[in-house]
């Protein structure tokens, strides 16, 4: 192969992996374009972590669907505290706790910013709409919108609502290539101190090769119905449907 | 339990246990603050260092930070302590040891003789009295050489783990990333893949593909699929081509249980891999990863600071004479190491402490996106580690691990280190690279590798 043919080969091979391969036969330093592209991706990830979610837009979208919303905050007062103190992100601030009514819905839904504001701003309201549409028989409580929260904060919210089942939609830690990935965690009999092994997780909900809204909704609707049937989530609840989407390896 | 005192200025401080003293003396980091173990003030921290400096090393033979009865790691440390090797420093305080380590008397040979006489807690303690330059200067004097199909850790050498992870374990995608690394001369420490799926047949397929590549190219390297050690034992039993069993380990029995391992199963994996006799120049087979904060995240820290527990993990590792050990220093998260400053300090500590205990220490110079760090911090840490004589670093294409979603070094970063410090890959691998016209350094015209031929032999032709 001549040197002139390198670019074609590199182009073809690069398509086989999402990695930032250069396949540079001369072993030279990274070109500035690659350096700046990396910095742009890192900046997007940092902004996703550091910016507030578009709570107004999420509220408008949910109330437009006829759902109530409930604005809540964890005990982590700022993003800096949130990053350093995972324990505080798992607990509700006292005034937030006082605002939750024991409405006893079938399913409590909490939208939690987590580590990607971009993910919840982009996907959370759409996912709530899709899930509500797929489960007409299920009564959903007011949707909790939680600032500076981690997954486990849903336990306290759902317990206060006296809901038997909790669905947390949360922004996942951004990588360089995907900064808007949403995760969904389902917990039966939620209460503070619940072990993570008692939850089911559907992760990688996003539009860049992740799980589509349709496939995520299909899987979550199945898991929600099965959880209500079994009275359990976690290791006891498996996606045992033939050729169903994989729980751990979304395409 | 003994109580320790220190006076700093006009204030007198009391430390309720050896663990409390060690924790208070530790440079600031978010994980110890999260655990409620950190010094209460800056003066408190320095007071603890004054007290630690005066503490006789022999105290560590009487006092365990995690009880002997409760913890098999403590039992391993105590029962395997070499009193004869300890003798030259037996009368020293922790502060004396710091001074001696920095002296000319502590040359490479003396440090190697001392290693079995030091416990992890002694090494952690002395590191807390050392500035970053001390950690670099002493680590540089410690040479730890290990061998499997090549010789890692020699003077003037810097090896790399080529980490060609793919989010779906696609074998062609993996091969492209391997090729990318080989073009930059990476992969002599190991070509090591974190599989997206721990499914046994999946892991075996990846191992076979890497082994075929090695045989086809007659490469003096070793491969590893970083799945749980019990999976690797099963793959060995089924006849899979395992070079190196991998396992994440930690410094307490309870934290190791959180990883699903104990000392016995690590020994079983070591024996099984050695019995295959696949090494050509040596038989160091284990590959361990560690990281400050792992025991706290498993709620298994026993009130001991994260750096001391990290060094206890090295106490575990050295029982198995591993080929490779690395800390994943910036990966565990900002609740343990908050920013670039903390990650850099911890990286230097981990490397120094591992080397002083006689381990073939590498570092995954890395960060996640929620850590307050960027590529400039990684440039600083890798440069300091090269100055400290790190055995190997981890490299991924373009610094971006698309499977684990974090940033490590790039192949180009390793090239920068080699050129800047005049470092070379493992000798057997270096000779192979030359045969393949790969990654030759130096001025003047040189032959380019036959990229088309490589692509074809790796099964990547269209």
XYZ file of C-alpha atoms in Angstrom:
713
model
C 0.000 0.000 0.000
C 1.288 3.462 -0.821
C 1.160 6.304 1.623
C -1.507 7.951 -0.530
C -3.873 5.070 0.195
C -3.639 5.431 3.985
C -6.557 7.865 4.392
C -9.038 5.487 2.744
C -8.036 2.573 4.921
C -8.094 4.722 8.032
C -11.542 5.998 7.201
C -12.904 2.501 6.674
C -11.332 1.060 9.799
C -12.420 3.998 11.968
C -16.016 3.078 11.218
C -15.530 -0.227 13.072
C -15.172 1.422 16.487
C -16.468 4.529 18.264
C -12.944 4.918 19.712
C -10.856 7.936 18.755
C -8.425 5.920 16.649
C -5.984 7.790 14.387
C -4.141 4.846 12.796
C -1.215 7.087 12.061
C 1.596 5.012 10.549
C 4.122 7.750 11.286
C 3.420 7.699 15.033
C 3.243 11.483 15.186
C 1.830 13.723 17.939
C -1.919 14.273 18.032
C -3.015 16.998 15.580
C -4.624 20.138 16.980
C -7.985 19.220 15.452
C -8.079 16.046 17.564
C -7.007 17.969 20.664
C -9.730 20.579 20.238
C -12.368 17.992 19.397
C -11.524 16.209 22.643
C -11.766 19.496 24.544
C -15.178 20.204 23.026
C -16.455 16.788 24.126
C -15.059 17.292 27.625
C -16.625 20.755 27.804
C -20.037 19.306 26.841
C -19.710 16.660 29.544
C -18.671 19.269 32.122
C -21.583 21.516 31.198
C -23.986 18.585 31.463
C -22.746 17.970 34.998
C -22.472 21.581 36.143
C -25.485 23.290 34.535
C -28.971 23.221 36.106
C -31.603 21.162 34.338
C -34.354 22.939 32.425
C -36.910 22.371 35.179
C -39.293 24.931 33.680
C -39.390 23.128 30.362
C -39.872 19.763 32.101
C -42.704 21.228 34.212
C -44.450 22.667 31.153
C -44.174 19.367 29.320
C -45.558 17.345 32.239
C -48.392 19.685 33.171
C -49.282 19.741 29.465
C -49.832 15.974 29.829
C -52.173 16.606 32.760
C -49.637 15.481 35.361
C -48.915 17.320 38.592
C -45.330 18.138 39.530
C -43.647 18.539 42.899
C -40.425 20.583 43.182
C -38.029 18.957 45.656
C -34.404 19.339 46.765
C -31.924 16.983 48.372
C -29.871 17.831 51.456
C -26.952 18.759 49.163
C -27.472 22.499 48.877
C -25.065 23.124 46.011
C -23.540 21.144 43.175
C -20.152 21.209 44.899
C -21.617 19.644 48.033
C -23.501 17.168 45.847
C -20.304 16.020 44.135
C -18.445 15.575 47.439
C -21.249 14.110 49.541
C -23.191 11.301 47.856
C -24.896 10.612 51.199
C -26.583 14.049 51.206
C -27.808 13.575 47.638
C -29.689 10.470 48.781
C -31.757 12.343 51.391
C -34.525 14.927 51.038
C -34.238 18.390 52.555
C -36.666 18.753 55.481
C -38.889 21.343 53.789
C -39.126 19.145 50.697
C -40.120 16.146 52.776
C -42.927 18.187 54.380
C -44.440 18.991 50.986
C -45.116 15.388 49.965
C -48.680 14.167 50.496
C -49.484 10.513 51.168
C -51.529 10.153 47.978
C -50.842 6.401 47.656
C -50.408 6.147 43.852
C -49.601 2.821 42.180
C -46.321 4.244 40.929
C -44.239 7.174 42.162
C -42.057 8.800 39.494
C -39.057 10.986 40.377
C -37.043 12.892 37.794
C -33.626 13.434 39.371
C -30.867 15.578 37.853
C -28.034 13.229 38.901
C -24.864 13.834 36.910
C -26.419 14.994 33.644
C -28.788 17.935 33.499
C -28.716 17.537 29.710
C -30.092 14.000 29.973
C -33.099 14.908 32.127
C -33.793 18.114 30.180
C -33.765 16.205 26.906
C -35.331 12.850 27.729
C -37.142 12.737 31.086
C -40.496 14.320 30.189
C -40.647 12.314 26.962
C -40.034 9.103 28.889
C -42.718 9.932 31.467
C -45.205 10.561 28.672
C -44.318 7.286 26.975
C -44.482 5.242 30.165
C -47.797 6.768 31.249
C -49.162 6.031 27.779
C -48.005 2.420 27.925
C -49.546 1.787 31.364
C -53.061 3.243 31.260
C -54.184 0.997 34.141
C -51.652 2.451 36.579
C -52.199 5.544 38.733
C -49.153 7.797 38.749
C -48.611 10.282 41.577
C -47.369 13.832 41.184
C -44.020 13.662 39.379
C -41.225 14.676 41.754
C -38.594 16.977 40.204
C -35.505 16.595 42.360
C -32.502 18.910 42.424
C -29.060 17.607 43.470
C -30.338 14.055 43.871
C -29.009 10.498 43.598
C -30.942 7.322 42.820
C -31.760 6.411 46.409
C -33.620 9.667 47.060
C -36.554 8.112 45.220
C -36.973 5.676 48.117
C -37.765 8.439 50.591
C -40.094 10.214 48.143
C -42.074 7.098 47.267
C -42.281 6.046 50.909
C -43.695 9.463 51.822
C -46.269 9.127 49.024
C -47.033 5.605 50.275
C -46.412 4.259 46.784
C -45.527 0.542 46.520
C -43.296 1.087 43.488
C -40.855 3.823 42.539
C -39.368 4.778 39.173
C -36.385 7.140 39.204
C -35.291 8.746 35.938
C -31.816 10.151 36.453
C -28.995 11.727 34.435
C -26.078 9.296 34.107
C -22.418 10.285 34.424
C -21.466 11.763 31.053
C -18.744 10.235 28.959
C -16.948 12.079 26.202
C -19.074 10.739 23.365
C -22.460 10.733 25.118
C -23.353 13.370 27.703
C -27.164 12.991 27.684
C -27.667 9.390 28.786
C -30.685 8.777 31.020
C -30.948 5.904 33.493
C -34.156 4.397 34.906
C -34.258 2.598 38.264
C -37.260 0.627 39.454
C -37.707 -0.244 43.140
C -40.475 -2.263 44.794
C -41.318 -1.448 48.417
C -39.066 1.619 48.407
C -37.846 2.940 51.725
C -34.648 4.604 52.947
C -31.795 2.084 53.199
C -32.910 -0.094 50.289
C -29.973 -2.069 48.848
C -29.122 -1.445 45.194
C -29.416 -5.174 44.535
C -33.181 -4.736 45.097
C -33.508 -2.427 42.097
C -33.762 -3.006 38.358
C -31.856 -0.637 36.127
C -32.388 0.282 32.495
C -29.485 2.442 31.446
C -28.145 4.136 28.335
C -31.399 5.783 27.223
C -30.202 8.286 24.622
C -30.208 8.954 20.914
C -26.590 8.224 20.002
C -26.719 4.491 19.639
C -28.363 4.051 23.032
C -31.754 2.621 23.962
C -34.576 4.390 22.095
C -37.649 5.739 23.940
C -39.729 2.939 22.445
C -37.452 0.124 23.513
C -36.834 1.630 26.956
C -40.570 2.132 27.481
C -41.365 -1.379 26.332
C -38.839 -2.814 28.762
C -39.888 -0.574 31.657
C -43.604 -1.294 31.132
C -42.812 -5.013 31.234
C -40.724 -4.621 34.395
C -43.366 -2.450 36.120
C -46.151 -4.951 35.429
C -43.987 -7.877 36.471
C -42.852 -6.096 39.643
C -46.486 -5.521 40.652
C -47.256 -9.158 39.922
C -44.240 -10.504 41.864
C -44.194 -7.886 44.572
C -40.454 -7.567 44.033
C -37.718 -5.887 42.033
C -33.988 -6.588 41.813
C -32.407 -9.979 41.361
C -35.816 -11.674 41.648
C -37.119 -9.792 38.602
C -35.530 -10.713 35.286
C -36.358 -9.863 31.705
C -37.037 -13.465 30.713
C -38.986 -12.643 27.573
C -37.608 -14.360 24.472
C -35.530 -11.894 22.423
C -36.439 -8.980 24.658
C -33.979 -6.111 24.804
C -31.068 -6.935 27.075
C -31.083 -5.370 30.519
C -27.388 -4.768 30.752
C -26.295 -4.355 27.160
C -28.589 -2.006 25.273
C -27.769 -1.671 21.625
C -5.716 0.833 72.579
C -2.875 3.335 72.859
C -3.556 7.061 72.614
C -1.172 9.454 70.850
C -0.445 13.114 71.597
C 1.106 15.997 69.748
C 1.737 19.644 70.463
C 1.693 22.170 67.663
C 2.254 25.765 68.664
C 0.291 26.203 71.890
C -2.265 23.516 71.224
C -2.108 19.961 72.421
C -3.815 17.308 70.309
C -4.935 13.822 71.238
C -5.366 10.953 68.763
C -7.543 8.118 70.002
C -5.908 5.347 67.994
C -3.164 4.588 65.491
C -5.774 4.708 62.718
C -6.941 8.151 63.881
C -3.366 9.418 63.916
C -2.681 8.114 60.406
C -5.937 9.578 59.101
C -5.295 13.020 60.590
C -1.758 13.097 59.143
C -2.967 12.378 55.588
C -2.909 15.161 52.984
C -6.457 16.462 52.438
C -8.779 14.393 50.273
C -12.520 14.207 49.868
C -12.829 10.501 50.713
C -11.456 10.897 54.224
C -13.739 13.907 54.717
C -16.712 11.852 53.541
C -15.778 9.096 55.997
C -15.424 11.632 58.823
C -11.768 10.689 59.345
C -9.907 13.737 58.033
C -7.993 16.235 60.176
C -10.280 18.865 61.679
C -8.008 21.728 60.631
C -4.769 22.329 58.809
C -2.913 22.740 62.112
C -4.462 19.500 63.373
C -3.086 17.768 60.273
C 0.444 19.055 60.819
C 0.275 18.218 64.531
C -0.534 14.644 63.546
C 2.544 14.616 61.318
C 4.736 15.753 64.204
C 3.352 12.882 66.280
C 3.728 10.396 63.439
C 7.340 11.446 62.868
C 8.137 10.481 66.474
C 6.353 7.142 66.343
C 8.667 4.097 66.472
C 8.249 1.792 63.459
C 8.071 -1.107 65.891
C 4.719 0.253 67.075
C 3.215 -1.059 63.824
C 4.193 -4.585 64.838
C 2.194 -4.232 68.069
C -0.818 -2.314 66.828
C -3.057 -3.272 63.904
C -5.358 -0.675 62.326
C -7.804 -3.472 61.455
C -8.024 -6.251 64.101
C -6.065 -9.450 63.437
C -8.983 -11.615 64.523
C -11.444 -9.936 62.141
C -9.479 -9.599 58.949
C -7.457 -12.011 56.832
C -5.546 -9.137 55.209
C -4.203 -8.128 58.629
C -3.299 -11.756 59.301
C -1.471 -11.958 55.956
C 0.465 -8.767 56.728
C 1.416 -9.799 60.263
C 2.162 -13.447 59.534
C 4.315 -12.745 56.476
C 6.366 -9.953 58.055
C 10.089 -10.610 57.646
C 11.789 -9.667 60.934
C 15.290 -10.135 59.558
C 14.649 -7.735 56.686
C 13.138 -5.275 59.166
C 16.188 -5.369 61.448
C 18.142 -2.488 59.838
C 15.259 -0.056 60.519
C 13.897 -1.693 63.677
C 15.098 1.096 65.941
C 13.893 3.920 63.688
C 10.888 6.185 64.032
C 8.681 6.926 61.007
C 10.513 10.249 60.658
C 13.905 8.481 60.760
C 12.730 6.167 57.984
C 11.803 9.170 55.827
C 15.282 10.624 56.318
C 16.980 7.311 55.611
C 14.928 6.698 52.434
C 16.136 10.036 51.093
C 19.771 9.326 51.996
C 22.420 7.845 49.717
C 22.572 4.782 51.963
C 19.142 3.805 50.642
C 20.193 2.651 47.199
C 18.239 0.253 45.011
C 19.758 -2.854 46.555
C 19.162 -1.700 50.141
C 15.557 -0.794 49.336
C 14.912 -4.172 47.721
C 16.348 -5.957 50.781
C 14.173 -3.869 53.099
C 10.865 -4.405 51.230
C 9.766 -7.649 52.969
C 10.549 -6.048 56.332
C 8.106 -3.209 55.827
C 4.395 -3.529 56.483
C 1.876 -1.609 54.375
C 0.985 0.552 57.378
C 4.639 1.568 57.885
C 4.886 2.501 54.222
C 1.617 4.452 54.321
C 2.804 6.268 57.446
C 6.122 7.364 55.980
C 4.441 8.509 52.751
C 2.300 10.914 54.792
C 5.499 12.668 55.927
C 6.858 12.952 52.385
C 6.379 15.735 49.898
C 5.661 14.949 46.252
C 9.344 15.286 45.322
C 10.290 12.820 48.073
C 7.774 10.311 46.719
C 9.326 10.699 43.268
C 12.958 10.596 44.419
C 12.624 7.413 46.485
C 10.364 5.574 44.035
C 12.916 6.253 41.313
C 15.511 4.305 43.329
C 13.272 1.221 43.614
C 13.574 -1.096 40.644
C 11.035 -3.893 40.388
C 11.412 -6.174 37.380
C 8.818 -8.785 36.382
C 8.664 -11.183 33.465
C 6.217 -13.218 31.443
C 6.911 -12.951 27.698
C 8.985 -9.818 28.123
C 10.893 -7.969 30.814
C 9.047 -5.080 32.465
C 10.463 -2.463 34.815
C 14.130 -2.281 33.832
C 16.128 0.929 34.046
C 15.247 3.372 31.283
C 12.112 1.448 30.314
C 8.480 2.536 30.236
C 5.858 -0.032 29.317
C 2.225 0.471 28.353
C -1.013 -1.398 28.704
C -2.879 -1.152 25.426
C -6.572 -0.961 26.399
C -8.656 -1.445 23.239
C -12.086 -1.543 24.900
C -15.220 -1.635 22.779
C -18.778 -1.021 24.086
C -20.085 -4.184 22.407
C -16.887 -6.295 22.530
C -16.842 -6.276 18.730
C -13.713 -8.205 17.744
C -13.030 -6.126 14.634
C -13.523 -2.903 16.576
C -11.100 -4.191 19.198
C -8.591 -5.115 16.492
C -8.690 -1.590 15.045
C -7.892 -0.120 18.467
C -5.076 -2.657 18.920
C -3.628 -1.638 15.553
C -3.880 2.034 16.556
C -1.822 1.289 19.661
C 0.754 -0.887 17.933
C 1.420 1.916 15.423
C 2.495 4.020 18.421
C 4.487 1.197 19.999
C 2.044 0.435 22.844
C 1.138 -2.893 24.419
C 4.302 -4.311 25.975
C 2.921 -4.461 29.544
C -0.253 -6.137 28.341
C -2.993 -5.854 25.775
C -5.786 -5.776 28.323
C -9.501 -5.525 27.580
C -12.285 -4.660 29.990
C -15.097 -6.727 28.487
C -18.537 -5.126 28.180
C -20.029 -8.520 28.992
C -18.572 -10.984 31.505
C -20.226 -13.847 29.672
C -17.668 -16.690 29.657
C -17.808 -17.554 25.979
C -17.544 -13.861 25.118
C -14.420 -13.484 27.270
C -12.934 -16.647 25.784
C -13.552 -15.409 22.228
C -11.687 -12.173 22.982
C -8.804 -14.093 24.577
C -8.540 -16.371 21.555
C -8.523 -13.443 19.149
C -5.710 -11.752 21.086
C -3.754 -14.991 21.364
C -4.105 -15.674 17.632
C -2.797 -12.183 16.953
C 0.182 -12.760 19.231
C 1.027 -16.096 17.616
C 0.548 -14.834 14.075
C 2.830 -11.852 14.659
C 5.218 -13.687 17.008
C 4.736 -10.856 19.488
C 6.572 -10.963 22.830
C 3.578 -9.687 24.793
C 0.805 -10.966 27.050
C -2.936 -10.499 26.875
C -5.641 -10.234 29.504
C -9.428 -10.004 29.599
C -10.238 -8.207 32.816
C -13.122 -10.318 34.038
C -13.686 -11.608 37.563
C -10.989 -13.991 38.744
C -13.509 -16.812 39.222
C -14.482 -16.457 35.543
C -10.820 -16.658 34.577
C -10.379 -19.846 36.607
C -13.324 -21.339 34.725
C -11.825 -20.277 31.394
C -8.501 -21.885 32.368
C -10.279 -25.076 33.350
C -12.046 -25.098 29.989
C -8.704 -24.816 28.183
C -8.881 -21.122 27.241
C -5.602 -19.315 26.433
C -5.191 -17.341 29.663
C -1.919 -15.479 30.148
C -2.803 -13.287 33.137
C -5.664 -13.642 35.629
C -6.945 -10.196 36.600
C -8.661 -9.013 39.765
C -9.556 -5.745 41.505
C -8.447 -5.974 45.112
C -8.683 -3.849 48.258
C -7.079 -3.570 51.679
C -9.618 -5.234 53.933
C -11.222 -8.666 53.972
C -14.691 -7.085 53.893
C -13.865 -4.870 50.895
C -12.443 -7.870 49.049
C -15.643 -9.735 49.847
C -17.421 -6.808 48.166
C -15.349 -7.658 45.077
C -16.363 -11.300 45.485
C -12.864 -12.560 46.312
C -10.726 -13.731 49.208
C -7.041 -14.592 49.514
C -7.661 -18.268 48.793
C -9.311 -17.698 45.422
C -6.527 -15.313 44.380
C -4.033 -18.051 45.222
C -6.075 -20.547 43.241
C -6.001 -18.300 40.157
C -2.273 -17.707 40.526
C -1.562 -21.436 40.762
C -3.862 -22.261 37.854
C -2.295 -19.696 35.510
C 1.259 -20.629 36.518
C 0.562 -24.278 35.918
C -0.106 -23.472 32.251
C 3.545 -22.444 31.844
C 2.690 -19.985 29.067
C 5.364 -17.441 30.014
C 8.569 -17.577 27.981
C 10.988 -15.436 30.004
C 9.292 -15.634 33.411
C 6.207 -16.749 35.282
C 4.753 -13.672 36.994
C 1.099 -14.051 36.027
C -1.252 -12.015 38.215
C -2.590 -8.599 37.233
C -4.184 -6.510 40.016
C -5.932 -3.165 40.027
C -6.549 -1.051 43.118
C -7.736 2.449 43.961
C -8.069 4.684 46.990
C -11.654 4.769 48.208
C -12.766 1.289 47.180
C -13.181 0.051 50.805
C -15.203 3.135 51.781
C -17.513 2.647 48.824
C -18.037 -0.932 50.048
C -18.632 0.355 53.595
C -15.659 -1.741 54.726
C -13.050 0.794 55.876
C -12.911 0.087 59.643
C -12.293 3.782 60.388
C -8.973 3.708 58.510
C -8.034 6.403 55.998
C -8.272 5.480 52.332
C -4.572 5.801 51.564
C -3.524 3.440 54.368
C -6.118 0.932 53.165
C -4.827 1.303 49.608
C -1.335 0.317 50.744
C -2.812 -2.690 52.543
C -4.153 -3.759 49.136
C -0.517 -3.776 47.966
C 0.179 -6.046 50.918
C -2.351 -8.420 49.385
C -0.878 -8.078 45.884
C 2.696 -8.868 46.854
C 1.761 -12.266 48.218
C 1.181 -13.408 44.621
C 4.314 -12.010 42.881
C 2.221 -10.293 40.197
C 3.399 -9.263 36.744
C 1.462 -5.979 36.906
C -0.238 -3.851 39.553
C -1.834 -0.509 38.885
C -3.889 2.004 40.772
C -6.863 3.422 38.842
C -6.240 6.652 40.674
C -8.690 9.095 39.080
C -11.405 6.561 38.280
C -12.989 5.972 41.697
C -14.639 9.397 41.702
C -14.573 12.904 43.189
C -16.122 11.798 46.473
C -12.732 10.115 47.121
C -10.287 12.300 45.177
C -11.900 15.598 44.366
C -9.647 17.374 41.930
C -6.423 17.307 39.944
C -4.349 18.204 43.002
C -5.708 15.262 45.007
C -5.444 12.852 42.067
C -1.823 13.860 41.389
C -0.851 13.474 45.053
C -2.609 10.108 45.312
C -1.016 8.853 42.085
C 2.448 9.625 43.410
C 1.656 8.072 46.809
C 0.271 4.900 45.277
C 3.251 4.486 42.971
C 5.779 5.138 45.752
C 4.090 2.875 48.297
C 3.736 0.023 45.820
C 7.350 0.267 44.720
C 8.674 0.443 48.275
C 6.796 -2.768 49.045
C 8.430 -4.380 46.007
C 5.532 -4.279 43.548
C 5.772 -3.776 39.752
C 3.738 -0.612 39.977
C 1.911 1.071 37.136
C -0.684 3.817 37.172
C -3.851 4.426 35.210
C -3.394 8.183 34.836
C -7.048 9.026 34.479
C -10.125 11.017 35.454
C -13.886 10.933 35.157
C -15.859 13.898 33.932
C -17.190 14.827 37.363
C -13.686 15.118 38.840
C -12.268 18.665 38.789
C -9.463 17.724 36.449
C -8.501 17.892 32.801
C -5.764 16.851 30.404
C -3.323 19.385 31.837
C -3.553 17.606 35.204
C -2.936 14.266 33.494
C 0.059 15.743 31.665
C 1.461 16.789 35.034
C 0.855 13.431 36.701
C 2.249 11.308 33.861
C 5.337 13.499 33.633
C 5.936 13.190 37.383
C 5.394 9.431 37.221
C 7.868 9.070 34.378
C 10.366 10.980 36.514
C 9.534 8.566 39.358
C 10.234 5.536 37.146
C 6.717 4.130 36.817
C 6.727 0.608 35.338
C 3.783 1.172 33.026
C 0.861 3.429 32.193
C -2.462 2.660 30.533
C -3.284 3.990 27.068
C -6.512 4.071 25.071
C -7.169 5.538 21.606
C -7.347 9.313 21.884
C -7.540 9.171 25.727
C -11.235 8.277 25.475
C -12.370 4.921 26.874
C -15.653 4.489 25.048
C -16.647 1.437 27.099
C -15.951 2.644 30.656
C -16.677 6.341 29.925
C -13.571 7.872 31.436
C -10.355 9.405 30.171
C -6.963 7.726 30.454
C -3.747 8.476 28.579
C -3.463 8.244 24.813
C -0.871 6.303 22.840
C 0.581 9.664 21.827
C 1.018 10.521 25.521
C 3.251 7.479 25.993
C 5.238 8.502 22.928
C 5.676 11.958 24.497
C 7.001 10.397 27.714
C 9.407 8.130 25.859
C 10.782 10.954 23.750
C 10.992 13.479 26.582
C 12.673 11.146 29.078
C 14.515 8.888 26.641
C 12.507 5.862 27.796
C 12.099 2.658 25.807
C 9.635 -0.243 25.799
C 10.457 -3.656 27.257
C 13.555 -4.930 25.410
C 11.938 -7.970 23.754
C 9.017 -5.836 22.583
C 11.326 -3.079 21.398
C 13.146 -5.564 19.170
C 9.826 -6.804 17.794
C 8.668 -3.247 17.022
C 11.912 -2.694 15.106
C 11.344 -5.871 13.086
C 7.868 -4.623 12.205
C 8.998 -1.060 11.366
C 6.637 0.118 14.102
C 7.000 3.219 16.251
C 10.655 3.855 15.623
C 11.960 6.933 17.302
C 14.992 8.978 16.431
C 15.880 11.421 13.702
C 16.266 10.794 10.002
C 14.282 8.837 7.448
C 12.823 5.521 8.457
C 10.682 2.836 6.946
C 6.952 3.156 7.482
C 5.121 0.050 8.634
C 3.265 -1.959 6.045
C -0.190 -0.801 7.128
C -1.950 -2.665 4.351
C -0.210 -5.886 5.300
C -1.034 -5.408 8.971
C -4.672 -4.732 8.165
C -4.869 -7.872 6.084
C -3.172 -10.125 8.627
C -5.448 -8.810 11.378
C -8.484 -9.800 9.325
C -9.562 -6.219 8.805
C -9.502 -6.113 5.012
C -12.905 -5.322 3.579
